[in-house]
Amino acid sequence: MNHFDLKGSELACEEVPLARIAEAVGTPAYVYSSATLERHYRVFHDALAACPEIGEPWIAYAVKANSNLAVLTTLARLGAGADTVSEGEIRRALAAGVPAEKIVFSGVGKTAAELAFALDSGVGEINVESAPELELLAAIAAERGRRPAVAVRVNPNVGAGGHRKIATGKAEDKFGVSIAEAERLYAEAAKRTSLRPVGLACHIGSQITDLAPLEAAFGLMRGLVERLRGAGLPVERLDLGGGLGVPYFNQSDPPSPADYARMTAASVGGLGLRLAFEPGRVIVANAGVLLARVIHVHARPDGRRFLVLDAAMNDLIRPAMYDAYHDIRPVKPRAGEALAYDVVGPVCETGDTFSRARPLPPLEAGDLVAFMSAGAYGAVMASEYNTRPLVPEVLVRAGEFAVVRRRPTYEEMLAREPLAPWLASPRSSRP
Ligand code: LLP
């Protein structure tokens, strides 16, 4: 459920007509709904908290999905923690008011400088993904007189996810260590005076629409917890990652947070573990749209009809990168029979195609359209390819809206690139 609905004859976000936002900030623009963000966080939290075997969950929102400071602040005020994968994301979470102890630092390639920053910030947990990383962290922590809480990230060899590029739990994927290696690494961590091994972590993929692989992975994690405890090693926490899918298609019906919570409680509940979760997409995807304007409708003599938008693959890369489907809705739908459109952007490659032969109500130049479910992995993955400025982000709340990231000016974009000294003078360097 989200708060993007027709209000009269036009699409609105929490009562604010999207056309009004387009008028005020221009297009393309990302628009986020506070009510949807809040609702999704609460539904996810409450579903887990309602299971007595789970207790109070640690919900570390995956900052990578949408790291806008206003979005993070909205979630932080509801009590969210943060799952972070870079110094930049830790800085964002702290700036948004997430307490350091609710921050998890994950990722396969944390640099020494990032680990030092995380230690000095006092993050609540560092998820270690390999033996060399454990060594590096132990050394840096010892040097700085710290003793961080560490979880070992396990790669359970269970595949899941909406696309091969976002499946992370198979043995051949770069993430984490095997179950056997985790047992060894955990015991190793326990010997280090500068580390405090507290638990295990796993994250097997994203846009998971079937609970079975999650259940299989959680079962393996339970077995590992029991074996470690059997070996006399204390295990207090289990971080179960993110991954729960969302309905990108109206007809698709991924498991609900309540289904997910019941499965989790049955798989790993009752072990006296503090359970952590790292949801990203399920919190933000349906809380955001990308608003775009039709530049041309280009009908070819062969019957092909291109809908050329002012948004492109650099603004929303998911269709080009993962063949992802996003629902496209006209902001003021015109009457008439649906027509098949190839929906494209202005970027100079065929990859800049959002959808082929998409049936849509008739559209004309100047019309606005909204890419639905674009709140996750939309703005965060944008680039300035073709020297297209990063798209502004707008947050709506109960009839009000605010620009929460503005569009840079061309002057700002060009000013970031000083000339090399030998290019600064106008004369040509070759005779
Ligand atoms: N935790 C870890 C360790 C992760 O790597 C991820 C996502 C999450 C949590 C959050 O997963 P979620 O709940 O959002 O599924 N750019 C891709 C998705 C990449 C996901 C990367 N890791 C896309 O647009 O589909």
CSV table of C-alpha atoms and ligand atoms in Angstrom, one decimal:
chain,number,residue,atom,x,y,z
A,1,MET,CA,0.0,0.0,0.0
A,2,ASN,CA,1.3,3.5,-0.8
A,3,HIS,CA,0.0,7.1,-0.8
A,4,PHE,CA,0.2,7.7,-4.6
A,5,ASP,CA,-3.4,7.8,-5.7
A,6,LEU,CA,-5.7,9.5,-8.2
A,7,LYS,CA,-7.1,12.6,-6.7
A,8,GLY,CA,-10.0,13.5,-8.9
A,9,SER,CA,-8.5,13.0,-12.4
A,10,GLU,CA,-4.9,13.2,-11.5
A,11,LEU,CA,-2.2,11.4,-9.6
A,12,ALA,CA,-1.3,12.9,-6.3
A,13,CYS,CA,1.1,12.1,-3.4
A,14,GLU,CA,-0.6,12.5,0.0
A,15,GLU,CA,-3.1,15.0,-1.5
A,16,VAL,CA,-0.4,17.0,-3.3
A,17,PRO,CA,-0.9,16.8,-7.1
A,18,LEU,CA,2.3,15.5,-8.8
A,19,ALA,CA,1.7,18.1,-11.5
A,20,ARG,CA,2.2,20.8,-8.8
A,21,ILE,CA,5.5,19.4,-7.8
A,22,ALA,CA,6.6,19.1,-11.4
A,23,GLU,CA,5.7,22.8,-11.9
A,24,ALA,CA,7.6,23.9,-8.8
A,25,VAL,CA,10.8,21.8,-9.2
A,26,GLY,CA,10.9,20.8,-12.9
A,27,THR,CA,11.3,17.3,-14.2
A,28,PRO,CA,12.7,14.7,-13.9
A,29,ALA,CA,12.3,14.6,-10.1
A,30,TYR,CA,12.0,11.9,-7.4
A,31,VAL,CA,9.0,12.3,-5.1
A,32,TYR,CA,8.8,10.4,-1.8
A,33,SER,CA,5.8,10.0,0.5
A,34,SER,CA,6.5,10.3,4.3
A,35,ALA,CA,3.2,8.5,5.2
A,36,THR,CA,4.3,5.5,3.0
A,37,LEU,CA,7.8,5.4,4.5
A,38,GLU,CA,6.3,5.6,8.0
A,39,ARG,CA,3.7,3.0,7.3
A,40,HIS,CA,6.2,0.5,5.8
A,41,TYR,CA,8.6,0.9,8.7
A,42,ARG,CA,5.9,0.4,11.2
A,43,VAL,CA,4.3,-2.6,9.4
A,44,PHE,CA,7.7,-4.3,9.2
A,45,HIS,CA,8.7,-3.5,12.8
A,46,ASP,CA,5.3,-4.4,14.3
A,47,ALA,CA,5.1,-7.7,12.4
A,48,LEU,CA,8.4,-8.8,14.0
A,49,ALA,CA,7.7,-7.3,17.4
A,50,ALA,CA,4.4,-9.1,17.5
A,51,CYS,CA,6.2,-12.5,17.7
A,52,PRO,CA,7.1,-13.3,21.2
A,53,GLU,CA,10.0,-15.6,20.0
A,54,ILE,CA,11.6,-12.6,18.3
A,55,GLY,CA,11.2,-9.9,20.9
A,56,GLU,CA,12.2,-6.3,20.1
A,57,PRO,CA,13.9,-6.5,16.7
A,58,TRP,CA,16.9,-4.3,15.7
A,59,ILE,CA,15.8,-2.8,12.5
A,60,ALA,CA,18.9,-1.5,10.7
A,61,TYR,CA,17.4,0.1,7.6
A,62,ALA,CA,19.7,-0.5,4.6
A,63,VAL,CA,20.8,3.0,3.8
A,64,LYS,CA,22.0,2.0,0.3
A,65,ALA,CA,18.4,1.7,-0.9
A,66,ASN,CA,17.7,5.4,-0.4
A,67,SER,CA,20.2,7.5,1.5
A,68,ASN,CA,18.5,10.9,1.3
A,69,LEU,CA,19.0,12.6,4.6
A,70,ALA,CA,15.4,13.6,4.9
A,71,VAL,CA,14.3,10.0,4.3
A,72,LEU,CA,16.9,8.7,6.8
A,73,THR,CA,15.7,11.3,9.4
A,74,THR,CA,12.1,10.3,8.9
A,75,LEU,CA,13.0,6.7,9.6
A,76,ALA,CA,15.4,7.5,12.5
A,77,ARG,CA,12.6,9.3,14.2
A,78,LEU,CA,10.6,6.1,14.2
A,79,GLY,CA,13.5,4.3,15.9
A,80,ALA,CA,15.2,2.8,12.9
A,81,GLY,CA,18.9,1.9,13.0
A,82,ALA,CA,21.0,1.7,9.9
A,83,ASP,CA,22.8,-0.9,7.9
A,84,THR,CA,25.7,0.9,6.2
A,85,VAL,CA,28.4,-0.2,3.8
A,86,SER,CA,30.8,2.8,3.6
A,87,GLU,CA,32.1,5.7,5.6
A,88,GLY,CA,29.8,7.9,3.7
A,89,GLU,CA,26.7,5.9,4.7
A,90,ILE,CA,27.8,5.9,8.4
A,91,ARG,CA,28.2,9.7,8.1
A,92,ARG,CA,24.7,10.0,6.6
A,93,ALA,CA,23.1,7.8,9.3
A,94,LEU,CA,24.8,9.8,12.1
A,95,ALA,CA,23.8,13.1,10.5
A,96,ALA,CA,20.2,11.9,10.3
A,97,GLY,CA,20.2,11.2,14.0
A,98,VAL,CA,20.6,7.4,14.0
A,99,PRO,CA,22.4,6.6,17.3
A,100,ALA,CA,25.8,5.0,16.6
A,101,GLU,CA,24.9,1.9,18.6
A,102,LYS,CA,22.1,1.2,16.2
A,103,ILE,CA,24.4,1.3,13.2
A,104,VAL,CA,25.7,-1.9,11.5
A,105,PHE,CA,28.8,-1.7,9.2
A,106,SER,CA,28.8,-4.3,6.5
A,107,GLY,CA,30.5,-4.9,3.2
A,108,VAL,CA,33.2,-7.0,1.6
A,109,GLY,CA,35.8,-4.3,1.2
A,110,LYS,CA,36.0,-2.0,4.1
A,111,THR,CA,39.2,0.0,4.0
A,112,ALA,CA,41.5,0.6,7.0
A,113,ALA,CA,40.4,4.2,7.1
A,114,GLU,CA,36.7,3.2,7.0
A,115,LEU,CA,37.2,0.7,9.8
A,116,ALA,CA,39.0,3.3,11.9
A,117,PHE,CA,36.2,5.7,11.3
A,118,ALA,CA,33.6,3.1,12.3
A,119,LEU,CA,35.5,2.3,15.5
A,120,ASP,CA,35.8,5.9,16.4
A,121,SER,CA,32.1,6.6,15.7
A,122,GLY,CA,31.2,3.7,18.1
A,123,VAL,CA,29.0,1.8,15.6
A,124,GLY,CA,27.0,-1.0,17.2
A,125,GLU,CA,28.3,-3.9,15.1
A,126,ILE,CA,30.9,-4.6,12.4
A,127,ASN,CA,30.0,-7.5,10.1
A,128,VAL,CA,33.2,-9.1,9.1
A,129,GLU,CA,33.2,-10.9,5.7
A,130,SER,CA,36.6,-12.6,5.5
A,131,ALA,CA,39.7,-13.8,7.3
A,132,PRO,CA,41.9,-10.9,6.0
A,133,GLU,CA,39.2,-8.4,7.1
A,134,LEU,CA,39.2,-10.0,10.6
A,135,GLU,CA,43.0,-9.5,10.8
A,136,LEU,CA,42.8,-5.9,9.6
A,137,LEU,CA,40.0,-5.0,12.0
A,138,ALA,CA,41.7,-6.7,15.0
A,139,ALA,CA,44.9,-4.8,14.3
A,140,ILE,CA,43.1,-1.4,13.9
A,141,ALA,CA,41.0,-2.0,17.0
A,142,ALA,CA,44.0,-2.9,19.0
A,143,GLU,CA,45.8,0.2,17.8
A,144,ARG,CA,42.9,2.4,18.8
A,145,GLY,CA,42.2,0.7,22.1
A,146,ARG,CA,38.8,-0.4,21.0
A,147,ARG,CA,36.9,-3.7,21.3
A,148,PRO,CA,34.1,-3.7,18.7
A,149,ALA,CA,31.1,-6.0,18.6
A,150,VAL,CA,31.7,-8.2,15.6
A,151,ALA,CA,29.4,-10.6,13.6
A,152,VAL,CA,30.8,-13.0,11.1
A,153,ARG,CA,28.9,-12.8,7.7
A,154,VAL,CA,28.0,-16.3,6.5
A,155,ASN,CA,27.5,-17.2,2.9
A,156,PRO,CA,25.1,-20.1,3.3
A,157,ASN,CA,25.2,-21.2,-0.3
A,158,VAL,CA,21.5,-20.5,-0.8
A,159,GLY,CA,20.6,-18.5,-3.9
A,160,ALA,CA,17.7,-16.0,-3.9
A,161,GLY,CA,16.8,-12.7,-5.4
A,162,GLY,CA,15.0,-11.0,-8.3
A,163,HIS,CA,18.0,-11.0,-10.6
A,164,ARG,CA,21.4,-12.8,-10.7
A,165,LYS,CA,23.2,-9.5,-10.1
A,166,ILE,CA,21.4,-9.0,-6.8
A,167,ALA,CA,21.7,-12.6,-5.5
A,168,THR,CA,24.4,-12.7,-2.9
A,169,GLY,CA,24.1,-16.0,-1.0
A,170,LYS,CA,25.7,-18.6,-3.4
A,171,ALA,CA,29.1,-20.0,-2.7
A,172,GLU,CA,30.5,-18.3,-5.9
A,173,ASP,CA,29.3,-14.9,-4.7
A,174,LYS,CA,31.9,-12.6,-3.1
A,175,PHE,CA,30.0,-12.2,0.1
A,176,GLY,CA,30.9,-13.7,3.5
A,177,VAL,CA,32.5,-17.0,4.4
A,178,SER,CA,31.2,-20.6,4.2
A,179,ILE,CA,29.6,-22.2,7.2
A,180,ALA,CA,32.7,-24.3,8.0
A,181,GLU,CA,34.9,-21.2,7.6
A,182,ALA,CA,32.6,-19.2,9.9
A,183,GLU,CA,33.1,-21.7,12.7
A,184,ARG,CA,36.8,-21.3,12.4
A,185,LEU,CA,36.7,-17.5,12.1
A,186,TYR,CA,34.4,-17.1,15.0
A,187,ALA,CA,36.7,-19.1,17.2
A,188,GLU,CA,39.6,-17.1,15.9
A,189,ALA,CA,37.8,-13.8,16.7
A,190,ALA,CA,37.1,-15.0,20.3
A,191,LYS,CA,40.9,-15.3,20.8
A,192,ARG,CA,41.5,-11.7,19.9
A,193,THR,CA,41.5,-9.3,22.8
A,194,SER,CA,40.6,-6.4,20.6
A,195,LEU,CA,37.4,-8.1,19.2
A,196,ARG,CA,34.2,-9.1,20.8
A,197,PRO,CA,32.5,-11.7,18.6
A,198,VAL,CA,28.7,-11.4,19.3
A,199,GLY,CA,27.0,-13.2,16.5
A,200,LEU,CA,26.5,-14.1,12.9
A,201,ALA,CA,25.0,-12.3,9.9
A,202,CYS,CA,23.7,-13.4,6.5
A,203,HIS,CA,22.0,-11.7,3.6
A,204,ILE,CA,21.3,-13.9,0.6
A,205,GLY,CA,19.8,-11.5,-1.9
A,206,SER,CA,17.3,-8.8,-2.8
A,207,GLN,CA,13.8,-8.7,-4.2
A,208,ILE,CA,13.1,-12.2,-2.8
A,209,THR,CA,9.5,-13.1,-3.4
A,210,ASP,CA,9.6,-16.6,-2.0
A,211,LEU,CA,10.2,-17.4,1.7
A,212,ALA,CA,11.7,-20.8,1.0
A,213,PRO,CA,15.3,-19.8,0.4
A,214,LEU,CA,15.2,-17.4,3.4
A,215,GLU,CA,13.9,-20.2,5.5
A,216,ALA,CA,16.6,-22.6,4.3
A,217,ALA,CA,19.3,-20.0,5.1
A,218,PHE,CA,17.9,-19.2,8.5
A,219,GLY,CA,17.8,-22.9,9.4
A,220,LEU,CA,21.5,-23.2,8.5
A,221,MET,CA,22.2,-20.2,10.6
A,222,ARG,CA,20.4,-21.7,13.6
A,223,GLY,CA,22.4,-24.9,13.2
A,224,LEU,CA,25.6,-22.8,13.3
A,225,VAL,CA,24.5,-20.8,16.3
A,226,GLU,CA,23.9,-24.1,18.1
A,227,ARG,CA,27.3,-25.6,17.1
A,228,LEU,CA,29.2,-22.5,18.2
A,229,ARG,CA,27.4,-22.5,21.5
A,230,GLY,CA,28.1,-26.2,21.9
A,231,ALA,CA,31.7,-25.4,21.5
A,232,GLY,CA,31.5,-22.9,24.4
A,233,LEU,CA,31.4,-19.8,22.3
A,234,PRO,CA,28.8,-17.3,23.3
A,235,VAL,CA,26.5,-16.1,20.5
A,236,GLU,CA,24.1,-13.3,21.4
A,237,ARG,CA,23.0,-11.8,18.0
A,238,LEU,CA,21.9,-12.9,14.6
A,239,ASP,CA,21.6,-10.4,11.7
A,240,LEU,CA,19.3,-11.8,9.1
A,241,GLY,CA,19.9,-9.2,6.4
A,242,GLY,CA,17.3,-7.7,4.2
A,243,GLY,CA,15.9,-8.9,0.9
A,244,LEU,CA,12.1,-9.1,1.2
A,245,GLY,CA,10.6,-8.3,-2.2
A,246,VAL,CA,7.9,-5.8,-3.1
A,247,PRO,CA,5.1,-5.9,-5.7
A,248,TYR,CA,6.5,-4.1,-8.7
A,249,PHE,CA,3.6,-5.6,-10.8
A,250,ASN,CA,0.1,-5.2,-9.6
A,251,GLN,CA,-0.5,-8.8,-10.0
A,252,SER,CA,2.5,-10.0,-8.1
A,253,ASP,CA,2.1,-10.8,-4.5
A,254,PRO,CA,5.3,-11.2,-2.4
A,255,PRO,CA,5.1,-12.5,1.1
A,256,SER,CA,3.9,-10.0,3.6
A,257,PRO,CA,6.0,-8.8,6.6
A,258,ALA,CA,3.7,-10.8,8.8
A,259,ASP,CA,4.5,-14.0,6.8
A,260,TYR,CA,8.2,-13.2,6.9
A,261,ALA,CA,8.0,-12.6,10.7
A,262,ARG,CA,6.2,-15.9,11.3
A,263,MET,CA,8.7,-17.8,9.2
A,264,THR,CA,11.6,-16.1,11.1
A,265,ALA,CA,10.1,-16.8,14.5
A,266,ALA,CA,9.7,-20.5,13.6
A,267,SER,CA,13.2,-20.7,12.1
A,268,VAL,CA,15.4,-18.8,14.6
A,269,GLY,CA,13.0,-17.7,17.4
A,270,GLY,CA,13.3,-18.7,21.0
A,271,LEU,CA,17.1,-19.0,21.0
A,272,GLY,CA,17.5,-16.0,23.2
A,273,LEU,CA,19.2,-14.1,20.3
A,274,ARG,CA,18.9,-10.4,19.6
A,275,LEU,CA,17.6,-10.5,16.0
A,276,ALA,CA,18.7,-7.8,13.6
A,277,PHE,CA,17.1,-7.0,10.2
A,278,GLU,CA,18.4,-4.9,7.3
A,279,PRO,CA,15.4,-4.1,5.2
A,280,GLY,CA,15.9,-1.6,2.4
A,281,ARG,CA,13.6,-2.1,-0.6
A,282,VAL,CA,10.5,-3.1,1.4
A,283,ILE,CA,10.6,0.1,3.3
A,284,VAL,CA,11.3,2.6,0.5
A,285,ALA,CA,10.5,1.2,-2.9
A,286,ASN,CA,6.8,1.9,-3.0
A,287,ALA,CA,7.3,5.2,-1.1
A,288,GLY,CA,8.8,6.9,-4.2
A,289,VAL,CA,8.2,7.7,-7.8
A,290,LEU,CA,10.3,9.2,-10.5
A,291,LEU,CA,8.3,12.0,-12.2
A,292,ALA,CA,9.1,12.6,-15.9
A,293,ARG,CA,7.7,14.6,-18.8
A,294,VAL,CA,7.1,13.5,-22.3
A,295,ILE,CA,9.4,15.3,-24.8
A,296,HIS,CA,8.0,13.7,-27.9
A,297,VAL,CA,5.8,11.0,-29.1
A,298,HIS,CA,7.7,9.7,-32.1
A,299,ALA,CA,5.5,7.4,-34.3
A,300,ARG,CA,7.4,5.5,-36.9
A,301,PRO,CA,5.9,4.4,-40.2
A,302,ASP,CA,6.4,0.8,-39.2
A,303,GLY,CA,3.9,1.3,-36.3
A,304,ARG,CA,6.5,1.5,-33.6
A,305,ARG,CA,5.7,4.3,-31.2
A,306,PHE,CA,8.5,5.8,-29.0
A,307,LEU,CA,7.6,7.7,-25.9
A,308,VAL,CA,10.6,10.0,-25.4
A,309,LEU,CA,10.9,11.2,-21.8
A,310,ASP,CA,13.1,13.7,-20.1
A,311,ALA,CA,14.1,11.0,-17.6
A,312,ALA,CA,16.8,8.5,-18.7
A,313,MET,CA,18.8,5.5,-17.6
A,314,ASN,CA,21.2,7.8,-15.7
A,315,ASP,CA,18.2,8.8,-13.5
A,316,LEU,CA,16.7,5.3,-13.0
A,317,ILE,CA,19.1,2.5,-14.1
A,318,ARG,CA,17.2,-0.5,-12.8
A,319,PRO,CA,15.5,-1.4,-16.2
A,320,ALA,CA,18.8,-1.1,-18.1
A,321,MET,CA,20.8,-2.9,-15.4
A,322,TYR,CA,18.4,-5.7,-14.2
A,323,ASP,CA,15.7,-5.6,-16.9
A,324,ALA,CA,13.6,-4.4,-14.0
A,325,TYR,CA,9.9,-3.6,-14.5
A,326,HIS,CA,8.5,-0.4,-13.2
A,327,ASP,CA,4.8,0.5,-13.6
A,328,ILE,CA,4.4,3.7,-15.6
A,329,ARG,CA,1.4,5.8,-14.9
A,330,PRO,CA,0.2,9.0,-16.6
A,331,VAL,CA,-0.2,11.8,-14.1
A,332,LYS,CA,-3.4,13.0,-15.8
A,333,PRO,CA,-4.6,10.0,-17.7
A,334,ARG,CA,-6.4,10.8,-21.0
A,335,ALA,CA,-9.4,9.0,-22.1
A,336,GLY,CA,-9.0,6.6,-25.0
A,337,GLU,CA,-7.7,3.1,-25.8
A,338,ALA,CA,-4.3,2.0,-24.6
A,339,LEU,CA,-1.5,2.2,-27.1
A,340,ALA,CA,1.8,0.3,-27.1
A,341,TYR,CA,4.8,2.6,-26.4
A,342,ASP,CA,8.5,2.0,-26.4
A,343,VAL,CA,9.4,4.1,-23.4
A,344,VAL,CA,12.8,5.7,-23.8
A,345,GLY,CA,15.0,8.4,-22.4
A,346,PRO,CA,17.3,10.9,-24.3
A,347,VAL,CA,20.6,9.1,-23.5
A,348,CYS,CA,22.6,8.0,-26.5
A,349,GLU,CA,22.5,4.3,-26.2
A,350,THR,CA,19.8,1.7,-26.8
A,351,GLY,CA,20.2,0.6,-23.2
A,352,ASP,CA,18.3,3.7,-22.4
A,353,THR,CA,15.0,2.0,-22.9
A,354,PHE,CA,12.7,1.7,-19.9
A,355,SER,CA,10.2,-0.6,-21.5
A,356,ARG,CA,9.2,-2.1,-24.9
A,357,ALA,CA,5.6,-2.1,-26.2
A,358,ARG,CA,4.2,-1.0,-22.9
A,359,PRO,CA,0.4,-0.5,-23.1
A,360,LEU,CA,-0.4,3.0,-21.8
A,361,PRO,CA,-3.3,5.4,-22.1
A,362,PRO,CA,-2.7,7.8,-25.0
A,363,LEU,CA,0.1,10.4,-24.2
A,364,GLU,CA,1.2,13.6,-25.8
A,365,ALA,CA,4.2,15.8,-25.6
A,366,GLY,CA,4.2,17.8,-22.4
A,367,ASP,CA,2.3,15.1,-20.4
A,368,LEU,CA,3.7,13.9,-17.1
A,369,VAL,CA,4.3,10.2,-16.2
A,370,ALA,CA,5.3,8.6,-13.0
A,371,PHE,CA,7.6,5.6,-12.7
A,372,MET,CA,6.1,3.8,-9.7
A,373,SER,CA,8.1,1.9,-7.0
A,374,ALA,CA,11.2,4.0,-7.7
A,375,GLY,CA,12.0,4.9,-4.1
A,376,ALA,CA,14.5,2.1,-3.7
A,377,TYR,CA,17.7,2.0,-5.7
A,378,GLY,CA,16.5,4.9,-7.8
A,379,ALA,CA,18.1,8.2,-6.9
A,380,VAL,CA,21.0,6.5,-5.1
A,381,MET,CA,22.1,4.8,-8.3
A,382,ALA,CA,21.8,7.9,-10.5
A,383,SER,CA,24.7,9.4,-12.4
A,384,GLU,CA,25.5,12.4,-14.5
A,385,TYR,CA,26.0,10.4,-17.7
A,386,ASN,CA,25.6,12.6,-20.7
A,387,THR,CA,26.2,15.6,-18.3
A,388,ARG,CA,22.6,15.3,-17.1
A,389,PRO,CA,22.3,16.9,-13.7
A,390,LEU,CA,21.3,14.7,-10.8
A,391,VAL,CA,17.6,14.7,-10.4
A,392,PRO,CA,16.1,16.6,-7.4
A,393,GLU,CA,14.4,14.8,-4.6
A,394,VAL,CA,11.2,16.0,-3.0
A,395,LEU,CA,9.6,14.8,0.2
A,396,VAL,CA,5.9,15.1,0.7
A,397,ARG,CA,4.1,15.0,4.1
A,398,ALA,CA,0.4,15.5,4.6
A,399,GLY,CA,-0.3,18.1,1.9
A,400,GLU,CA,3.1,19.8,2.1
A,401,PHE,CA,6.3,19.2,0.1
A,402,ALA,CA,9.9,20.2,0.4
A,403,VAL,CA,12.9,19.8,-1.9
A,404,VAL,CA,15.3,17.5,0.1
A,405,ARG,CA,18.0,17.5,-2.6
A,406,ARG,CA,18.1,20.2,-5.1
A,407,ARG,CA,19.2,19.8,-8.7
A,408,PRO,CA,22.8,21.1,-9.2
A,409,THR,CA,23.3,23.9,-11.6
A,410,TYR,CA,25.5,23.4,-14.7
A,411,GLU,CA,27.9,25.9,-13.2
A,412,GLU,CA,28.3,23.7,-10.1
A,413,MET,CA,28.8,20.7,-12.2
A,414,LEU,CA,31.5,22.2,-14.4
A,415,ALA,CA,33.2,23.9,-11.4
A,416,ARG,CA,34.1,20.5,-9.9
A,417,GLU,CA,36.5,19.9,-12.7
A,418,PRO,CA,39.5,22.3,-12.6
A,419,LEU,CA,41.8,22.3,-15.6
A,420,ALA,CA,45.2,20.8,-15.2
A,421,PRO,CA,47.7,23.7,-14.9
A,422,TRP,CA,49.2,23.1,-18.4
A,423,LEU,CA,45.7,23.4,-19.9
A,424,ALA,CA,44.8,26.6,-18.0
A,425,SER,CA,46.4,29.0,-20.5
A,426,PRO,CA,44.7,29.5,-23.8
A,427,ARG,CA,47.7,29.0,-26.0
A,428,SER,CA,48.1,25.7,-27.9
A,429,SER,CA,51.0,23.6,-26.7
A,430,ARG,CA,51.9,22.1,-30.1
A,431,PRO,CA,53.3,24.1,-33.0
B,1,LLP,N1,21.8,-6.0,3.8
B,1,LLP,C1,22.8,-6.2,2.9
B,1,LLP,C2,24.1,-6.7,3.4
B,1,LLP,C3,22.7,-5.9,1.5
B,1,LLP,O1,23.7,-6.2,0.7
B,1,LLP,C4,21.5,-5.4,1.1
B,1,LLP,C5,21.3,-5.1,-0.3
B,1,LLP,C6,20.4,-5.2,2.0
B,1,LLP,C7,20.7,-5.5,3.3
B,1,LLP,C8,19.1,-4.6,1.6
B,1,LLP,O2,18.4,-5.4,0.8
B,1,LLP,P1,16.9,-5.1,0.4
B,1,LLP,O3,16.1,-5.3,1.6
B,1,LLP,O4,16.8,-3.8,-0.2
B,1,LLP,O5,16.6,-6.2,-0.6
B,1,LLP,N2,20.5,-2.2,-6.8
B,1,LLP,C9,19.7,-3.5,-6.7
B,1,LLP,C10,19.6,-4.0,-5.3
B,1,LLP,C11,20.9,-4.3,-4.7
B,1,LLP,C12,20.8,-4.8,-3.2
B,1,LLP,C13,22.1,-4.8,-2.6
B,1,LLP,N3,22.1,-5.2,-1.2
B,1,LLP,C14,18.3,-3.2,-7.3
B,1,LLP,O6,18.1,-2.1,-7.8
B,1,LLP,O7,17.5,-4.1,-7.4
